[in-house]
Structure formats: structure tokens, C-alpha cells
Short mmCIF file of C-alpha atoms in Angstrom, two decimals:
data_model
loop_
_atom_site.label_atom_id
_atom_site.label_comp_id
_atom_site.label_asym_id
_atom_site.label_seq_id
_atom_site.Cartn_x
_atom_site.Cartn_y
_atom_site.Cartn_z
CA UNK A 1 -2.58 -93.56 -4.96
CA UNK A 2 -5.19 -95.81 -5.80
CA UNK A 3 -8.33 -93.40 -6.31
CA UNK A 4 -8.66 -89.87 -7.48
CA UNK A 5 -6.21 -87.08 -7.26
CA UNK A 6 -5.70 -83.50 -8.34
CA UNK A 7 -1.78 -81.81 -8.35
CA UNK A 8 -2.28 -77.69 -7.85
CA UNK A 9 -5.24 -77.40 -10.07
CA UNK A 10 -6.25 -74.20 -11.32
CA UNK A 11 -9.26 -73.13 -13.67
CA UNK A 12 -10.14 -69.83 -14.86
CA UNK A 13 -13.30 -68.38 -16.41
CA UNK A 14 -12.17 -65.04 -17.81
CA UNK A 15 -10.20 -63.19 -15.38
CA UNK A 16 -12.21 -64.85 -12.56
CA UNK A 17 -10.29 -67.80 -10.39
CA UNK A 18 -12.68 -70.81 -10.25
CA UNK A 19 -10.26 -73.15 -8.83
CA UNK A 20 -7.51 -72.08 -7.30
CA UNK A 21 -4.21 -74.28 -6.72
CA UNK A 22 -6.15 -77.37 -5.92
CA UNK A 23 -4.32 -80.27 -3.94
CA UNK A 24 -6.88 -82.90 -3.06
CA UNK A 25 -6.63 -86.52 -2.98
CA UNK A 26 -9.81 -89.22 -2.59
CA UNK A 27 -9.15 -92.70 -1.90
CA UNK A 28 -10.71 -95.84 -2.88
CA UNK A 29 -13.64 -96.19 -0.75
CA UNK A 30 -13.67 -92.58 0.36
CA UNK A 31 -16.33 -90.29 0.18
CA UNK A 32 -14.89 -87.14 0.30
CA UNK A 33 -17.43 -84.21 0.31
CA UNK A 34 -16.84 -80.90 -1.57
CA UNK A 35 -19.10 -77.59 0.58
CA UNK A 36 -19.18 -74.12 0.60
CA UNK A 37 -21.53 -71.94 -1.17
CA UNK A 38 -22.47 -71.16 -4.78
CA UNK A 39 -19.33 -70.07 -6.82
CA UNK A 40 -16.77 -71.23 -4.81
CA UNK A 41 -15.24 -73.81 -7.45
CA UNK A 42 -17.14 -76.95 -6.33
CA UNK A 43 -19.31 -77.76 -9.06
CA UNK A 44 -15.76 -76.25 -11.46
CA UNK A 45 -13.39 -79.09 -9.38
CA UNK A 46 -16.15 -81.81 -10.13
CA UNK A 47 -16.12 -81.32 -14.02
CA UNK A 48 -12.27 -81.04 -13.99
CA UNK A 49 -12.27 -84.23 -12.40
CA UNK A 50 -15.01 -85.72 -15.19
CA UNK A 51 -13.48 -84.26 -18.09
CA UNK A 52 -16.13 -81.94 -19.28
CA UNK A 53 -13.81 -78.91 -18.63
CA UNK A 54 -10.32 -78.62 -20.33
CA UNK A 55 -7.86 -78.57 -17.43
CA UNK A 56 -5.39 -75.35 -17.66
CA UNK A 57 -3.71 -75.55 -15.35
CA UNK A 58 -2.03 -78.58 -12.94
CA UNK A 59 -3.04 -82.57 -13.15
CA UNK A 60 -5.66 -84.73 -11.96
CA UNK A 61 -4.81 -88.44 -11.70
CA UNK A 62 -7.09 -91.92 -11.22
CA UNK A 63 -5.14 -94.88 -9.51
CA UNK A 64 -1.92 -92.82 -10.49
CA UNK A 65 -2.25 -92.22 -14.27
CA UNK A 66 -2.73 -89.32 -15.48
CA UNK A 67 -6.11 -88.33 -17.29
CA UNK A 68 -5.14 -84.71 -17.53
CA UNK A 69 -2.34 -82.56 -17.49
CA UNK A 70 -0.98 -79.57 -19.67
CA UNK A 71 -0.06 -82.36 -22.28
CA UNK A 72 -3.58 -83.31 -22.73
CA UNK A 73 -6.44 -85.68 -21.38
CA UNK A 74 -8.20 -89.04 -21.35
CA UNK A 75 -11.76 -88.18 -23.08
CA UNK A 76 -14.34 -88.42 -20.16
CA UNK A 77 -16.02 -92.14 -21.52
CA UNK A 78 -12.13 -93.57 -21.01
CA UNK A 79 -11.19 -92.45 -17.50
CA UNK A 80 -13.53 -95.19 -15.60
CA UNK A 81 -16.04 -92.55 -13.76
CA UNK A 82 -19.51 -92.19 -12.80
CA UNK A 83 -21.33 -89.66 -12.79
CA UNK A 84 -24.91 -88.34 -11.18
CA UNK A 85 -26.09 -84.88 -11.93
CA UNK A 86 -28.64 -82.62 -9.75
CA UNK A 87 -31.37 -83.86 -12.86
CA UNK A 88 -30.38 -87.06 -12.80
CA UNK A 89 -30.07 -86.74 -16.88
CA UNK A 90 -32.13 -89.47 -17.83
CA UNK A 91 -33.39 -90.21 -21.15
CA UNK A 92 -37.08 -89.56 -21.16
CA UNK A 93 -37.69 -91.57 -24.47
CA UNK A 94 -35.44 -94.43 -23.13
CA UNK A 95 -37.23 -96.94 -20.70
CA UNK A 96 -35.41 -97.26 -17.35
CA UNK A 97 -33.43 -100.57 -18.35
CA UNK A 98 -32.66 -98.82 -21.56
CA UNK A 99 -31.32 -95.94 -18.92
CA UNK A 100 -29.19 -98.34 -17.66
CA UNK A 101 -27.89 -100.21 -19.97
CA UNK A 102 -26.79 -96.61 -22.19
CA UNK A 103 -24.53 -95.99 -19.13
CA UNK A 104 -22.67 -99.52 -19.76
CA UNK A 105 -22.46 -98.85 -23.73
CA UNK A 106 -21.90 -101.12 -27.13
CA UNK A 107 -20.98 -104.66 -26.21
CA UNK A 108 -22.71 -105.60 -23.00
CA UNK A 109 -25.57 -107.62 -21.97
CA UNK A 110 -29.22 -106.25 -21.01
CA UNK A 111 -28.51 -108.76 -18.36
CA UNK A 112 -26.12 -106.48 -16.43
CA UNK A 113 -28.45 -103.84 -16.23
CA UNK A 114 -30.89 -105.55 -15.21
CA UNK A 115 -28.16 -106.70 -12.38
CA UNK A 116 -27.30 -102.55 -11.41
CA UNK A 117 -31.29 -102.32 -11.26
CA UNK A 118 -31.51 -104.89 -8.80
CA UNK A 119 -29.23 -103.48 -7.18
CA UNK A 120 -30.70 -100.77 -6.23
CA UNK A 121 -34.35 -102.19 -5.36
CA UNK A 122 -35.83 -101.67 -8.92
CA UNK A 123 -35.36 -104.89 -10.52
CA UNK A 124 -39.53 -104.94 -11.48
CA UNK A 125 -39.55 -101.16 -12.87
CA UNK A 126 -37.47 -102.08 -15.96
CA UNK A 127 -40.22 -101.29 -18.50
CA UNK A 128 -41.37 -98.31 -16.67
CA UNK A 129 -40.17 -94.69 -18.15
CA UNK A 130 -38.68 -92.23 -15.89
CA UNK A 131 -41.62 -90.09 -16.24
CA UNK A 132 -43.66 -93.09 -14.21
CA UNK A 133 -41.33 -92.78 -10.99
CA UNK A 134 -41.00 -90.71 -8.06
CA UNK A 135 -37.75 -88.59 -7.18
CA UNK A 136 -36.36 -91.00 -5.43
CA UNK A 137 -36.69 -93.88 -7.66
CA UNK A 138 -35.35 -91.71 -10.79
CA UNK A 139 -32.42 -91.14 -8.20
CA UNK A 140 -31.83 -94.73 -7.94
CA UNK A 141 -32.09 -95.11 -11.88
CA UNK A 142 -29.41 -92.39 -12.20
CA UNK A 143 -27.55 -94.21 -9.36
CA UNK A 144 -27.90 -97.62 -11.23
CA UNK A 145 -26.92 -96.25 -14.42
CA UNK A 146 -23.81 -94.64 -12.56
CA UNK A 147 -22.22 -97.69 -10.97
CA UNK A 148 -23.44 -100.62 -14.15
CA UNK A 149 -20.00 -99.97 -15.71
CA UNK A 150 -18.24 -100.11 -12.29
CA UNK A 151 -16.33 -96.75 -11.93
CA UNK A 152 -13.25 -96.42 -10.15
CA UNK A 153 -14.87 -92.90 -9.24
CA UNK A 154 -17.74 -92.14 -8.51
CA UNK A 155 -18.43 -88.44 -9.16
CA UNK A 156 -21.84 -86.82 -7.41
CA UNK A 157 -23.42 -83.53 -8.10
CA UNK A 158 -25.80 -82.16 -5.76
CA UNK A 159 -28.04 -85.52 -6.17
CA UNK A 160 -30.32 -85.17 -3.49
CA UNK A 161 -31.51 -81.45 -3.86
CA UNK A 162 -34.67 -82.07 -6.01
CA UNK A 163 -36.05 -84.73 -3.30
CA UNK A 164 -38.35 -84.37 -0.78
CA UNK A 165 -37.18 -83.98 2.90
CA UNK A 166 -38.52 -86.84 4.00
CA UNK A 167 -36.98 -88.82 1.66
CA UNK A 168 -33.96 -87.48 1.53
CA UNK A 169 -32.12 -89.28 4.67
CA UNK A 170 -33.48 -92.39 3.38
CA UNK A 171 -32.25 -92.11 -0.42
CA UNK A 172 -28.91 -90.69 1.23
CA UNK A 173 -28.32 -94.03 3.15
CA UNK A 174 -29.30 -96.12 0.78
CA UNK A 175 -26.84 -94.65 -1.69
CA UNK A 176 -24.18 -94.80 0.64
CA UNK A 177 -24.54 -98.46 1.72
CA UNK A 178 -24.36 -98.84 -1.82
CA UNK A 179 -20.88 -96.60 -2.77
CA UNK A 180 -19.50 -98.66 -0.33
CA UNK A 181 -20.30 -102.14 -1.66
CA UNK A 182 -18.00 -101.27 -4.69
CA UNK A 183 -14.75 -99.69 -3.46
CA UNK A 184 -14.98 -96.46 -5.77
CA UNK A 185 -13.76 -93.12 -4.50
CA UNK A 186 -16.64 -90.72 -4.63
CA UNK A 187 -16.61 -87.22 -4.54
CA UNK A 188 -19.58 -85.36 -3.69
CA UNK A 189 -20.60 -81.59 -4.16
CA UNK A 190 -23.18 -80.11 -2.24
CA UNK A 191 -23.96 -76.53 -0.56
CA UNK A 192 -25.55 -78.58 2.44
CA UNK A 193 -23.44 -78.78 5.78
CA UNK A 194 -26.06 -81.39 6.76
CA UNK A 195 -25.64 -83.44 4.25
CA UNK A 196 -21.74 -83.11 4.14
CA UNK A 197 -21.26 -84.55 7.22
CA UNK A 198 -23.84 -87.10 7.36
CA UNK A 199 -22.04 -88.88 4.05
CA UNK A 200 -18.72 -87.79 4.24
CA UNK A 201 -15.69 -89.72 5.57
CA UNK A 202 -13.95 -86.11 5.08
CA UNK A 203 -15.05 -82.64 4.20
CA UNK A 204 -13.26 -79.99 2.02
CA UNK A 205 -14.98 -76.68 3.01
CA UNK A 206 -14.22 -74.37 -0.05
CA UNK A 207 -14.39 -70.64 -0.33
CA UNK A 208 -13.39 -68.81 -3.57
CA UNK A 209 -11.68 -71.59 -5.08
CA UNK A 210 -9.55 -72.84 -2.48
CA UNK A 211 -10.30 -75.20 0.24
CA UNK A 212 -9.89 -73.46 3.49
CA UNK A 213 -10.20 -76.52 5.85
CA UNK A 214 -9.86 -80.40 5.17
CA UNK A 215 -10.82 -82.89 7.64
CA UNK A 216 -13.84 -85.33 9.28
CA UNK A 217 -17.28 -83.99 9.68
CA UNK A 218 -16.20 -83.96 14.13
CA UNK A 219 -13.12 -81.87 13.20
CA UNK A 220 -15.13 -79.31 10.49
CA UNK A 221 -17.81 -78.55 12.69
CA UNK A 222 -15.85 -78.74 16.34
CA UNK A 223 -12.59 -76.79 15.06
CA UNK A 224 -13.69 -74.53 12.46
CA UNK A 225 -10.65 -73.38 11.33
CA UNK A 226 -11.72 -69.41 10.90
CA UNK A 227 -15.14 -67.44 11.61
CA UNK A 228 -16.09 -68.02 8.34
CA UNK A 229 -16.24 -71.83 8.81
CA UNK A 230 -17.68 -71.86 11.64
CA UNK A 231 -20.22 -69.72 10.46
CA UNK A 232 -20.71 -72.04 7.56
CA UNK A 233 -21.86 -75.18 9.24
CA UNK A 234 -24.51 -73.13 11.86
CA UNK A 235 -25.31 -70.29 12.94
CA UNK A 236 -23.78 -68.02 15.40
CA UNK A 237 -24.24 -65.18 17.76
CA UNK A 238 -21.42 -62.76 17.20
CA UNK A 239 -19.86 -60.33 19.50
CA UNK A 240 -16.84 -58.53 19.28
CA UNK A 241 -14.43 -57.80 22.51
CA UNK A 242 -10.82 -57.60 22.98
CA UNK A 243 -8.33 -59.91 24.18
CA UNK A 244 -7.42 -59.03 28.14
CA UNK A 245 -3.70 -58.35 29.63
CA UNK A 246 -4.35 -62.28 31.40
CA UNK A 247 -5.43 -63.72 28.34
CA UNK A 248 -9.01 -64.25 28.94
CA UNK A 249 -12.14 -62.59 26.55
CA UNK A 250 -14.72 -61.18 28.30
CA UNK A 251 -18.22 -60.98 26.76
CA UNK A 252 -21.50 -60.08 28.48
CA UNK A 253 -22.59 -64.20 28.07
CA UNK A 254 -19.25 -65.06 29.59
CA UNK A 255 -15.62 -65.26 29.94
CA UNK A 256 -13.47 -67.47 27.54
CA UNK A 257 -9.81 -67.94 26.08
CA UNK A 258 -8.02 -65.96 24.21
CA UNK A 259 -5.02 -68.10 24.25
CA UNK A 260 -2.42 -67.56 21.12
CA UNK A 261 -3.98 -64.16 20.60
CA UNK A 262 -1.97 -61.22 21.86
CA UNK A 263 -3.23 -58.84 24.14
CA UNK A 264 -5.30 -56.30 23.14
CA UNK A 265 -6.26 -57.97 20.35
CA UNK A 266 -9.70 -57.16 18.79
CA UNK A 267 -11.81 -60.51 18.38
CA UNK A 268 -15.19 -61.77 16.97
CA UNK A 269 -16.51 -64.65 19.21
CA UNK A 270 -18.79 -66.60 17.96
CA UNK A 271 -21.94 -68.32 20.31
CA UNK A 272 -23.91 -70.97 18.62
CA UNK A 273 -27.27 -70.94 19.83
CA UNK A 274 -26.98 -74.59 21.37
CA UNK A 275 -24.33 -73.02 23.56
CA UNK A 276 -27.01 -71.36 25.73
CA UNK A 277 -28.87 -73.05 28.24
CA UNK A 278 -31.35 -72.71 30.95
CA UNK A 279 -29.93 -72.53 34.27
CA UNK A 280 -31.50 -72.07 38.03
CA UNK A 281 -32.25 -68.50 39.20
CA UNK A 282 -28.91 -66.62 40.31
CA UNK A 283 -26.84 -68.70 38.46
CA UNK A 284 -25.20 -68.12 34.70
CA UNK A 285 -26.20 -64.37 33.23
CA UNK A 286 -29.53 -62.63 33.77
CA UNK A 287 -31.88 -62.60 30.46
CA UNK A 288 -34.79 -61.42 29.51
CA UNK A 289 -37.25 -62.97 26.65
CA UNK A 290 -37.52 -61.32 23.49
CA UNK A 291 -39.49 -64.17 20.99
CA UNK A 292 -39.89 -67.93 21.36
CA UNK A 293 -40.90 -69.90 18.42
CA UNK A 294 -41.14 -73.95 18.78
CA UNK A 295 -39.28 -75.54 15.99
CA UNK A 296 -39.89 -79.38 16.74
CA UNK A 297 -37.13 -80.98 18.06
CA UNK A 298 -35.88 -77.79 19.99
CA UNK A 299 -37.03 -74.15 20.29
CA UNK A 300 -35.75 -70.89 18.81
CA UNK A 301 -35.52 -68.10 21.44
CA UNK A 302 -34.21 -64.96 21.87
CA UNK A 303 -33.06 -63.34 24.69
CA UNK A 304 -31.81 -59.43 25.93
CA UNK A 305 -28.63 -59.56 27.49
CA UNK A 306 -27.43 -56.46 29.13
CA UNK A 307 -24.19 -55.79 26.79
CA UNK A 308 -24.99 -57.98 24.04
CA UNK A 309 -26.08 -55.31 21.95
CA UNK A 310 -28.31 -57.38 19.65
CA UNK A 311 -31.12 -60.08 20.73
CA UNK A 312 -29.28 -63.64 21.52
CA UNK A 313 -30.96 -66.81 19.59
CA UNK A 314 -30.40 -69.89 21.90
CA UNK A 315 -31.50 -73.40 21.08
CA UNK A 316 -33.47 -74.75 23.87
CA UNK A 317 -34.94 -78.67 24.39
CA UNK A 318 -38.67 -78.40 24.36
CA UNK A 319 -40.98 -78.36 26.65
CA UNK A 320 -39.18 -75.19 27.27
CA UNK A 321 -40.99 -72.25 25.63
CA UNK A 322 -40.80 -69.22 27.61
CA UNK A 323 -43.26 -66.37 27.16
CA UNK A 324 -41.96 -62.67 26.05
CA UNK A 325 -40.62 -60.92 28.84
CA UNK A 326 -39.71 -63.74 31.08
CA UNK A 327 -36.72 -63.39 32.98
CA UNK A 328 -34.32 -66.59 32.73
CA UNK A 329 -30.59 -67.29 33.17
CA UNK A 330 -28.28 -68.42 30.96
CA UNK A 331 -25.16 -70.59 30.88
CA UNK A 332 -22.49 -70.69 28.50
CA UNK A 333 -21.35 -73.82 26.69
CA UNK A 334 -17.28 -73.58 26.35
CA UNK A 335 -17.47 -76.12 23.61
CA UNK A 336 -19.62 -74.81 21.41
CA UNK A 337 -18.08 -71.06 21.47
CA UNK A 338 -15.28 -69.89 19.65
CA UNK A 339 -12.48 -67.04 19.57
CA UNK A 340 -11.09 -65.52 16.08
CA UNK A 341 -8.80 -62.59 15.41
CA UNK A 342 -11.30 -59.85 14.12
CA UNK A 343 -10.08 -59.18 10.46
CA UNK A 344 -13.35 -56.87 9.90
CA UNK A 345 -15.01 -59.11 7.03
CA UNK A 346 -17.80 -60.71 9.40
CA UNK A 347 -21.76 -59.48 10.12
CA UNK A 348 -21.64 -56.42 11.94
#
């Protein structure tokens, strides 16, 4: 496969599992993202992949050779990656074309790094020291530096965490207008959901060093594969009911499926708040106003539902902002809910 591949990988630290039985493959031209949370094996997958941990256990390939197996490995400097840390790991004594041209090495022309700073919109900043630039621009330095020797891989490390918000959607579509202009497969780690799915062609959600789902952004965040998924990518309301004799759920927000659950079973189902909405008097279920808080593009607020237990949050379009104590009704959202087997590890 042309691109980068790993064959049941597994890493220990101690008697902890860091990566557990990894099989993962990222085409040319992919950007596959790796999420979940801190110590889940992400960050321990990427530096398998670059070299700078000795693989124990399994193989990881680039365009079908092997650069590690039990036999041995390829040195990271010979296995044709890239690579852009959270820091960005510049020199600080080196000028920003001197940056650059360190990540090409012995042998080649100041000329082609002045051709990856170009690329990336900082053709004039050559003389400058990284010290002299924003965030974003030392992201694009890192980024130049990265893709001057013209990886077959293109490995990323959280690379957008130490920028402002603001920034951040434009530095993220910048770099990926430029990942794709040179055919490398990239793989990506980053705790943000977001962020996953707005530069991923696929998503592997891990969780304790295996990846628990595999798919597109649409598929991730509309068919979580467990409660913990869906948890992962937003928030939920929980409640917990029991499968009925007809196969139906019944929950004080509403009635849903319980289909290829036995009956009787105990369930959590999970609401996101963009499931509720505001419906005309005497429709949906009766709710009372607990707290509304405008958030910008939508506003928090949480309701009293007779049943619910807990306050409901629901995600409501402004202008909507109801006072405390009004009395609303709510509808449910099919689409946005979902039914899981209750194996007693979720929020209580």
C-alpha cells in the first residue's frame, strides 16, 4: 500500500499497554486523524510511526517496506517523514531560512528553502528569527521545514494547540490545502473532536490503546459506535431506562428504539443537547426553566423535566433565551439520540 501502515502494533511502558494490537493503514493523500484523550496511545502510535520509539512489538510499513519490525528499523532521517511537533521545535539561534533548509540537510540548495517558504506565504521573512513571528507564522516555518524534503508522510502532533482561536481555522486550512498539494499520507494526533473532523478524511477514535471506532468524521459523530464515543465528540444528557416487551425505550423526553437489544435490557440513552427543541404549547414534553446562558451562536439552557431526574441542557438558536421558571415544551430529535446496553462504566 502506497502510504503508511502499521501490522498489530503493540508498545509497552512498564507493565502499562500504550498501544495495543494496532492495525491502521493511511494512504497517500489521506489525512487520517488519531483522537481520544490524554494516554490513550496517540501521541505513543505517532513516535512508533517516526522512529523515535523502538517498536516491540508488530511492523509499521511506508509504501510497503518495512521501516520496523522485530528484526530492526530504518533510523528516523531514512524513512522519508515529516514531522511537526506541538512547539514547533525550531531553532531559536537559526534564522527561519536556516530553519528550513536544516530540515532538507547536507547537499541541497538554500534555493529550495527558500521554495518551501514560499510556499507557505513567507517567502520575505527569511532573515527574520522565529522569535520575530507570531504563532501562526512559526507554524508555517515548522510546516515549511516539514514538507522541504518532500515526505512520503507527513506526521502531525497536536500543531495547532498553542494558537489562538481565531487563528486557528485559518492556519488549519491553510495547512490542509497545502498536505494536499503533495500527495503525502498524514497522520494527525489531536485530543480535539473539532478539529478531527474538520481535517480528517477519517478518524481513529482511541481509548486505552486501541482504536475503538474507524471511519469519516459523518460516521464518528452520527454512529458512535458505544456511549463512550458518543460521549467523546459532545456532550450528552444521560438517562438510564430499560428496554420494553415491544421493543421501544421509554424516557421522560420521549420514546425511542431499542431494536437489537433484548427485552428488559437496562440501557443508558444518551440526548445531545441539540436534540431538544422548542415546540408550540401542548405539543412535545412539558418543561420548566432552570438557567439560560447565551453562548453566541446558540444558547445553553436547562430545563426540569418531570422524570428526568437531573436538569436537561438543550442547545437552542438564539434569539431564544428564556427566563428561569418559564414553562416551555420540548421535542425530541430521533437523530441526534442514541440507545446503548448499560455496562455500568458511564456518569451516574
Amino acid at each position: 500500500m502506497s502510504g503508511l501502515a502499521f501490522r498489530a502494533v503493540t508498545h509497552h511502558f512498564g507493565r502499562r499497554i500504550a498501544v495495543d494490537t494496532l492495525d491502521l493503514e493511511v494512504a497517500a493523500g489521506e489525512v487520517v486523524c488519531l483522537l481520544g484523550p490524554s494516554g490513550c496511545g496517540k501521541t505513543t502510535t505517532l513516535r512508533l510511526a517516526a522512529g523515535l520509539e523502538t517498536l516491540q512489538s508488530g511492523a509499521i510499513l511506508i509504501d510497503d517496506a518495512v521501516v520496523a519490525d522485530a528484526g530492526g528499523a530504518l533510523p528516523p532521517e531514512k524513512r522519508q517523514i515529516g514531522l511537526i511537533f506541538q512547539d514547533y521545535a525550531l531553532f531559536p539561534h537559526l534564522s527561519v531560512l536556516d530553519n528550513v533548509a536544516f530540515g532538507l540537510g547536507r547537499g541541497h540548495s538554500v534555493a529550495e528553502a527558500q521554495t518551501a517558504l514560499d510556499k507557505v506565504g513567507l517567502g520575505d521573512r527569511g532573515r527574520s528569527f522565529p522569535h520575530m513571528l507570531s504563532g501562526g507564522e512559526q507554524q508555517r516555518v515548522a510546516l515549511a521545514r516539514a514538507l522541504a524534503p518532500r515526505p512520503r508522510v507527513m506526521l502531525m502532533d497536536e500543531p495547532f494547540s498553542g494558537l489562538d482561536v481565531r487563528l486557528r481555522d485559518k492556519v488549519r486550512d491553510e495547512t490542509l490545502a497545502l498536505l494536499a498539494s503533495t500527495g503525502a499520507a498524514v497522520l494527525l494526533v489531536t485530543h480535539d473532536p473539532e478539529e478531527a473532523m474538520r481535517m480528517a478524511d477519517r478518524i481513529a477514535l482511541m481509548r486505552a490503546g486501541r482504536v475503538v471506532q474507524l471511519g469519516t468524521p459523518e460516521s464518528l459523530y452520527n454512529r458512535p459506535a458505544d456511549a463512550g464515543a458518543a460521549r467523546f465528540f459532545a456532550e450528552a444528557n444521560t438517562i438510564r431506562a430499560r428496554v420494553g416487551a415491544d421493543g421501544r425505550v421509554e424516557t421522560p423526553l420521549g420514546v425511542l428504539s431499542g431494536a437489537g437489544l433484548a427485552a428488559g435490557t437496562a440501557v443508558e440513552v444518551l440526548i445531545r443537547p441539540h436534540a431538544l427543541r422548542p415546540v408550540a404549547a401542548g405539543e412535545g414534553v412539558a418543561a420548566r426553566v432552570a438557567r439560560s446562558r447565551l453562548l453566541g451562536a446558540d444558547s445553553l439552557v436547562e430545563f426540569h423535566v418531570d422524570g428526568a431526574g437531573a436538569v436537561v441542557s438543550a442547545r437552542i438558536a438564539p434569539p431564544v433565551l428564556p427566563a428561569p421558571g418559564a414553562e416551555m415544551c420540548l421535542s425530541l430529535d430521533l437523530g441526534q439520540c442514541f440507545v446503548f446496553e448499560d455496562r455500568g462504566d458511564g456518569p451516574k
